[in-house]
Tab-separated table of C-alpha atoms and ligand atoms in Angstrom:
chain	number	residue	atom	x	y	z
A	1	UNK	CA	-76.621	-149.805	51.251
A	2	UNK	CA	-78.824	-146.887	52.005
A	3	UNK	CA	-81.300	-145.552	49.488
A	4	UNK	CA	-84.003	-143.233	50.756
A	5	UNK	CA	-86.829	-142.642	48.318
A	6	UNK	CA	-89.000	-139.573	48.677
A	7	UNK	CA	-92.065	-139.546	46.435
A	8	UNK	CA	-93.316	-136.074	45.554
A	9	UNK	CA	-96.714	-135.290	44.081
A	10	UNK	CA	-95.400	-133.701	40.910
A	11	UNK	CA	-92.436	-131.955	39.282
A	12	UNK	CA	-92.792	-128.736	41.289
A	13	UNK	CA	-92.901	-130.553	44.613
A	14	UNK	CA	-89.907	-132.675	43.560
A	15	UNK	CA	-88.002	-129.485	42.719
A	16	UNK	CA	-88.820	-127.826	46.060
A	17	UNK	CA	-87.775	-130.892	48.058
A	18	UNK	CA	-84.549	-131.261	46.084
A	19	UNK	CA	-83.707	-127.575	46.561
A	20	UNK	CA	-84.313	-127.903	50.302
A	21	UNK	CA	-81.903	-130.846	50.500
A	22	UNK	CA	-79.216	-128.944	48.555
A	23	UNK	CA	-79.863	-125.834	50.674
A	24	UNK	CA	-79.330	-127.793	53.872
A	25	UNK	CA	-76.048	-129.134	52.458
A	26	UNK	CA	-74.903	-125.545	51.761
A	27	UNK	CA	-76.005	-124.358	55.199
A	28	UNK	CA	-74.329	-127.233	57.025
A	29	UNK	CA	-71.106	-127.005	54.974
A	30	UNK	CA	-70.777	-123.582	53.326
A	31	UNK	CA	-67.625	-124.663	51.451
A	32	UNK	CA	-69.218	-127.778	49.968
A	33	UNK	CA	-68.230	-129.200	46.620
A	34	UNK	CA	-71.527	-129.567	44.764
A	35	UNK	CA	-71.686	-131.998	41.864
A	36	UNK	CA	-74.227	-130.633	39.406
A	37	UNK	CA	-76.282	-132.019	36.556
A	38	UNK	CA	-77.951	-130.692	33.421
A	39	UNK	CA	-81.093	-131.758	31.542
A	40	UNK	CA	-84.707	-130.740	32.031
A	41	UNK	CA	-85.090	-132.454	35.396
A	42	UNK	CA	-82.973	-130.118	37.599
A	43	UNK	CA	-84.159	-126.832	36.042
A	44	UNK	CA	-86.917	-126.365	38.655
A	45	UNK	CA	-84.475	-127.182	41.439
A	46	UNK	CA	-82.040	-124.524	40.208
A	47	UNK	CA	-84.915	-121.993	40.043
A	48	UNK	CA	-85.748	-122.735	43.684
A	49	UNK	CA	-82.099	-122.351	44.696
A	50	UNK	CA	-81.894	-118.980	42.916
A	51	UNK	CA	-85.048	-117.900	44.780
A	52	UNK	CA	-83.494	-118.919	48.096
A	53	UNK	CA	-80.354	-116.954	47.201
A	54	UNK	CA	-82.411	-113.886	46.290
A	55	UNK	CA	-84.270	-114.199	49.609
A	56	UNK	CA	-80.854	-114.186	51.324
A	57	UNK	CA	-81.361	-117.717	52.636
A	58	UNK	CA	-78.287	-119.076	50.827
A	59	UNK	CA	-74.708	-117.991	50.269
A	60	UNK	CA	-72.701	-119.610	47.458
A	61	UNK	CA	-69.514	-117.596	48.042
A	62	UNK	CA	-67.510	-120.524	49.399
A	63	UNK	CA	-69.075	-123.209	47.212
A	64	UNK	CA	-67.186	-125.080	44.498
A	65	UNK	CA	-69.051	-126.901	41.730
A	66	UNK	CA	-68.140	-129.736	39.415
A	67	UNK	CA	-70.396	-130.965	36.631
A	68	UNK	CA	-71.102	-134.475	35.472
A	69	UNK	CA	-70.549	-134.114	31.771
A	70	UNK	CA	-70.277	-132.056	28.596
A	71	UNK	CA	-70.948	-132.714	24.921
A	72	UNK	CA	-67.858	-133.230	22.800
A	73	UNK	CA	-67.394	-130.542	20.195
A	74	UNK	CA	-69.769	-127.873	21.509
A	75	UNK	CA	-68.149	-124.565	22.360
A	76	UNK	CA	-68.961	-122.896	25.657
A	77	UNK	CA	-70.976	-120.257	23.770
A	78	UNK	CA	-73.218	-122.895	22.128
A	79	UNK	CA	-76.628	-122.635	23.768
A	80	UNK	CA	-76.848	-126.433	24.126
A	81	UNK	CA	-73.459	-126.798	25.798
A	82	UNK	CA	-73.676	-127.724	29.430
A	83	UNK	CA	-71.344	-124.838	30.251
A	84	UNK	CA	-73.950	-122.469	28.796
A	85	UNK	CA	-76.803	-124.319	30.551
A	86	UNK	CA	-75.176	-124.035	33.968
A	87	UNK	CA	-74.517	-120.319	33.592
A	88	UNK	CA	-77.993	-119.707	32.246
A	89	UNK	CA	-79.813	-121.709	34.927
A	90	UNK	CA	-77.679	-121.146	38.015
A	91	UNK	CA	-74.184	-119.677	37.945
A	92	UNK	CA	-75.144	-116.243	36.586
A	93	UNK	CA	-77.842	-115.801	39.230
A	94	UNK	CA	-76.010	-116.584	42.484
A	95	UNK	CA	-72.811	-115.391	44.168
A	96	UNK	CA	-70.581	-118.267	43.092
A	97	UNK	CA	-66.963	-117.235	42.563
A	98	UNK	CA	-66.068	-117.133	38.861
A	99	UNK	CA	-63.179	-119.572	39.314
A	100	UNK	CA	-65.115	-122.023	41.474
A	101	UNK	CA	-67.010	-123.972	38.799
A	102	UNK	CA	-65.569	-126.822	36.780
A	103	UNK	CA	-66.926	-128.719	33.771
A	104	UNK	CA	-65.118	-130.967	31.316
A	105	UNK	CA	-64.151	-128.961	28.202
A	106	UNK	CA	-65.665	-130.572	25.102
A	107	UNK	CA	-63.616	-128.486	22.690
A	108	UNK	CA	-60.157	-129.781	23.577
A	109	UNK	CA	-58.544	-131.642	20.666
A	110	UNK	CA	-57.274	-134.361	23.008
A	111	UNK	CA	-60.432	-135.433	24.849
A	112	UNK	CA	-58.720	-138.320	26.630
A	113	UNK	CA	-56.227	-135.913	28.162
A	114	UNK	CA	-59.019	-133.518	29.096
A	115	UNK	CA	-60.879	-136.388	30.817
A	116	UNK	CA	-57.768	-137.376	32.811
A	117	UNK	CA	-57.218	-133.756	33.843
A	118	UNK	CA	-60.853	-133.349	34.830
A	119	UNK	CA	-60.795	-136.527	36.910
A	120	UNK	CA	-57.643	-135.265	38.663
A	121	UNK	CA	-59.329	-131.912	39.322
A	122	UNK	CA	-62.409	-133.515	40.899
A	123	UNK	CA	-60.193	-135.846	42.939
A	124	UNK	CA	-58.074	-132.892	44.143
A	125	UNK	CA	-61.251	-131.255	45.434
A	126	UNK	CA	-62.015	-134.414	47.404
A	127	UNK	CA	-64.926	-135.336	45.067
A	128	UNK	CA	-68.465	-134.018	45.565
A	129	UNK	CA	-69.999	-133.585	48.996
A	130	UNK	CA	-73.343	-133.852	47.267
A	131	UNK	CA	-73.801	-135.048	43.692
A	132	UNK	CA	-77.046	-134.163	41.960
A	133	UNK	CA	-78.120	-136.644	39.278
A	134	UNK	CA	-80.880	-137.011	36.743
A	135	UNK	CA	-81.430	-140.382	35.156
A	136	UNK	CA	-81.797	-141.352	31.506
A	137	UNK	CA	-84.733	-143.360	30.188
A	138	UNK	CA	-82.169	-146.139	29.700
A	139	UNK	CA	-80.912	-145.800	33.285
A	140	UNK	CA	-77.794	-143.789	32.449
A	141	UNK	CA	-76.296	-141.502	35.100
A	142	UNK	CA	-74.089	-138.747	33.786
A	143	UNK	CA	-73.505	-140.065	30.277
A	144	UNK	CA	-72.610	-143.544	31.504
A	145	UNK	CA	-74.610	-145.508	28.964
A	146	UNK	CA	-75.769	-149.146	29.253
A	147	UNK	CA	-72.945	-151.558	28.447
A	148	UNK	CA	-70.876	-154.469	29.670
A	149	UNK	CA	-68.919	-152.606	32.330
A	150	UNK	CA	-69.054	-149.742	34.782
A	151	UNK	CA	-66.355	-147.290	33.660
A	152	UNK	CA	-64.557	-145.883	36.677
A	153	UNK	CA	-63.111	-142.480	35.731
A	154	UNK	CA	-64.071	-139.525	33.537
A	155	UNK	CA	-64.045	-140.761	29.950
A	156	UNK	CA	-65.236	-140.167	26.392
A	157	UNK	CA	-68.615	-141.763	25.719
A	158	UNK	CA	-70.428	-142.727	22.515
A	159	UNK	CA	-74.014	-141.664	23.099
A	160	UNK	CA	-76.676	-144.311	22.486
A	161	UNK	CA	-79.603	-143.950	20.088
A	162	UNK	CA	-81.930	-143.669	23.104
A	163	UNK	CA	-79.996	-140.696	24.494
A	164	UNK	CA	-79.667	-138.960	21.125
A	165	UNK	CA	-83.401	-139.475	20.609
A	166	UNK	CA	-84.207	-138.081	24.077
A	167	UNK	CA	-81.987	-135.019	23.577
A	168	UNK	CA	-82.870	-134.161	19.970
A	169	UNK	CA	-85.685	-131.932	21.214
A	170	UNK	CA	-83.066	-129.337	22.119
A	171	UNK	CA	-81.449	-129.331	18.656
A	172	UNK	CA	-82.684	-128.524	15.151
A	173	UNK	CA	-82.602	-132.260	14.317
A	174	UNK	CA	-81.259	-135.581	15.644
A	175	UNK	CA	-78.290	-135.138	13.268
A	176	UNK	CA	-77.241	-132.036	15.176
A	177	UNK	CA	-76.995	-133.842	18.538
A	178	UNK	CA	-73.308	-134.506	19.282
A	179	UNK	CA	-72.516	-138.229	19.082
A	180	UNK	CA	-69.999	-138.160	21.922
A	181	UNK	CA	-69.613	-136.622	25.345
A	182	UNK	CA	-67.111	-136.389	28.184
A	183	UNK	CA	-68.585	-137.823	31.352
A	184	UNK	CA	-67.590	-138.476	34.927
A	185	UNK	CA	-67.245	-142.204	35.416
A	186	UNK	CA	-69.229	-144.359	37.786
A	187	UNK	CA	-66.274	-144.309	40.188
A	188	UNK	CA	-66.209	-140.492	40.141
A	189	UNK	CA	-69.912	-140.422	40.978
A	190	UNK	CA	-69.644	-143.137	43.639
A	191	UNK	CA	-66.981	-141.073	45.452
A	192	UNK	CA	-69.627	-138.431	46.256
A	193	UNK	CA	-70.507	-138.413	49.930
A	194	UNK	CA	-74.205	-137.945	49.208
A	195	UNK	CA	-76.015	-138.665	45.947
A	196	UNK	CA	-79.303	-136.882	45.227
A	197	UNK	CA	-81.085	-138.384	42.220
A	198	UNK	CA	-84.148	-136.731	40.701
A	199	UNK	CA	-86.707	-138.227	38.347
A	200	UNK	CA	-89.977	-136.927	37.014
A	201	UNK	CA	-92.517	-138.345	34.595
A	202	UNK	CA	-93.723	-141.708	33.352
A	203	UNK	CA	-90.843	-142.105	30.900
A	204	UNK	CA	-88.480	-142.433	33.886
A	205	UNK	CA	-90.571	-145.082	35.690
A	206	UNK	CA	-88.751	-148.027	34.136
A	207	UNK	CA	-85.340	-146.505	34.991
A	208	UNK	CA	-86.352	-145.940	38.635
A	209	UNK	CA	-87.683	-149.467	38.976
A	210	UNK	CA	-84.626	-151.047	37.344
A	211	UNK	CA	-82.110	-148.865	39.206
A	212	UNK	CA	-83.389	-149.361	42.721
A	213	UNK	CA	-85.477	-152.547	42.639
A	214	UNK	CA	-83.608	-154.742	40.148
A	215	UNK	CA	-80.234	-156.438	39.864
A	216	UNK	CA	-77.062	-154.333	39.945
A	217	UNK	CA	-75.935	-154.476	36.331
A	218	UNK	CA	-74.053	-152.214	33.887
A	219	UNK	CA	-77.028	-152.671	31.561
A	220	UNK	CA	-78.721	-150.217	33.940
A	221	UNK	CA	-75.906	-147.973	35.147
A	222	UNK	CA	-78.062	-146.308	37.833
A	223	UNK	CA	-78.358	-149.667	39.608
A	224	UNK	CA	-74.794	-149.260	40.956
A	225	UNK	CA	-76.233	-146.674	43.355
A	226	UNK	CA	-77.651	-149.566	45.386
A	227	UNK	CA	-74.048	-150.001	46.575
A	228	UNK	CA	-73.655	-146.360	47.659
A	229	UNK	CA	-73.980	-145.650	51.365
A	230	UNK	CA	-75.979	-142.430	51.114
A	231	UNK	CA	-78.423	-141.999	48.242
A	232	UNK	CA	-81.555	-139.871	48.302
A	233	UNK	CA	-84.004	-140.297	45.424
A	234	UNK	CA	-86.621	-137.596	44.998
A	235	UNK	CA	-89.060	-138.604	42.301
A	236	UNK	CA	-92.635	-137.747	41.449
A	237	UNK	CA	-95.540	-140.175	41.498
A	238	UNK	CA	-95.297	-140.824	37.756
A	239	UNK	CA	-91.618	-141.787	37.987
A	240	UNK	CA	-92.445	-144.055	40.917
A	241	UNK	CA	-95.479	-145.605	39.237
A	242	UNK	CA	-93.890	-148.950	38.276
A	243	UNK	CA	-92.668	-149.663	41.794
A	244	UNK	CA	-95.098	-152.030	43.496
B	1	PGA	P1	-83.506	-135.104	31.530
B	1	PGA	O1	-82.173	-135.934	31.343
B	1	PGA	O2	-83.417	-134.457	32.866
B	1	PGA	O3	-83.498	-134.093	30.402
B	1	PGA	O4	-84.616	-136.078	31.445
B	1	PGA	C1	-81.717	-136.731	32.399
B	1	PGA	C2	-80.560	-137.553	31.952
B	1	PGA	O5	-80.492	-137.899	30.755
B	1	PGA	O6	-79.719	-137.901	32.789
């Protein structure tokens, strides 16, 4: 087990440190497969990466990306779809090839088939060289919600109340938040050669404590990362505040 925890002063410092780690991955392996994440946490990191690209410090032309998850039922044009988010926050601002980014498609009628095809796609790429993760207040990674098991492959997930509640701020009301998503499984994530997990704010403190300083249990899906051989956590002081 190898978990390195870097505690940043605040969100901006967390974002700069995370961007530097991703930048060094791109510099050391220009044809890396980057596993990417959505949510509010990585937005600052993506801004820093765009800045580095604009300053000609980074070249994305050989990079391939895969994303953790997508809401079921949202079209790619929907401004809360993760496809839209990734284009808006990163893809449209750097020199990634148009055919080099992959996300599960939440609009396919047969979601199970889409999940199997997505898993096969990620596997064919050799899985992520570096997988960026946020973490849910309930310890979820991707949309792997607390439960009795760790699901291995990309699968359809029923979102928990906690997740719907956390994400309703982006929708007109809680009723508009999709109730299901397609998510990489814990096995898909654990195949990544490096995992970079970000957390900011007091409402993530419990998840950080339980994931890295508690028992490994599917009730806190992030805790499986204690078994990964190369995890870097970059969190701010608030997210670290429950660790003694
Ligand atoms: P957030 O979401 O970055 O919007 O807090 C993280 C997550 O739910 O994994």
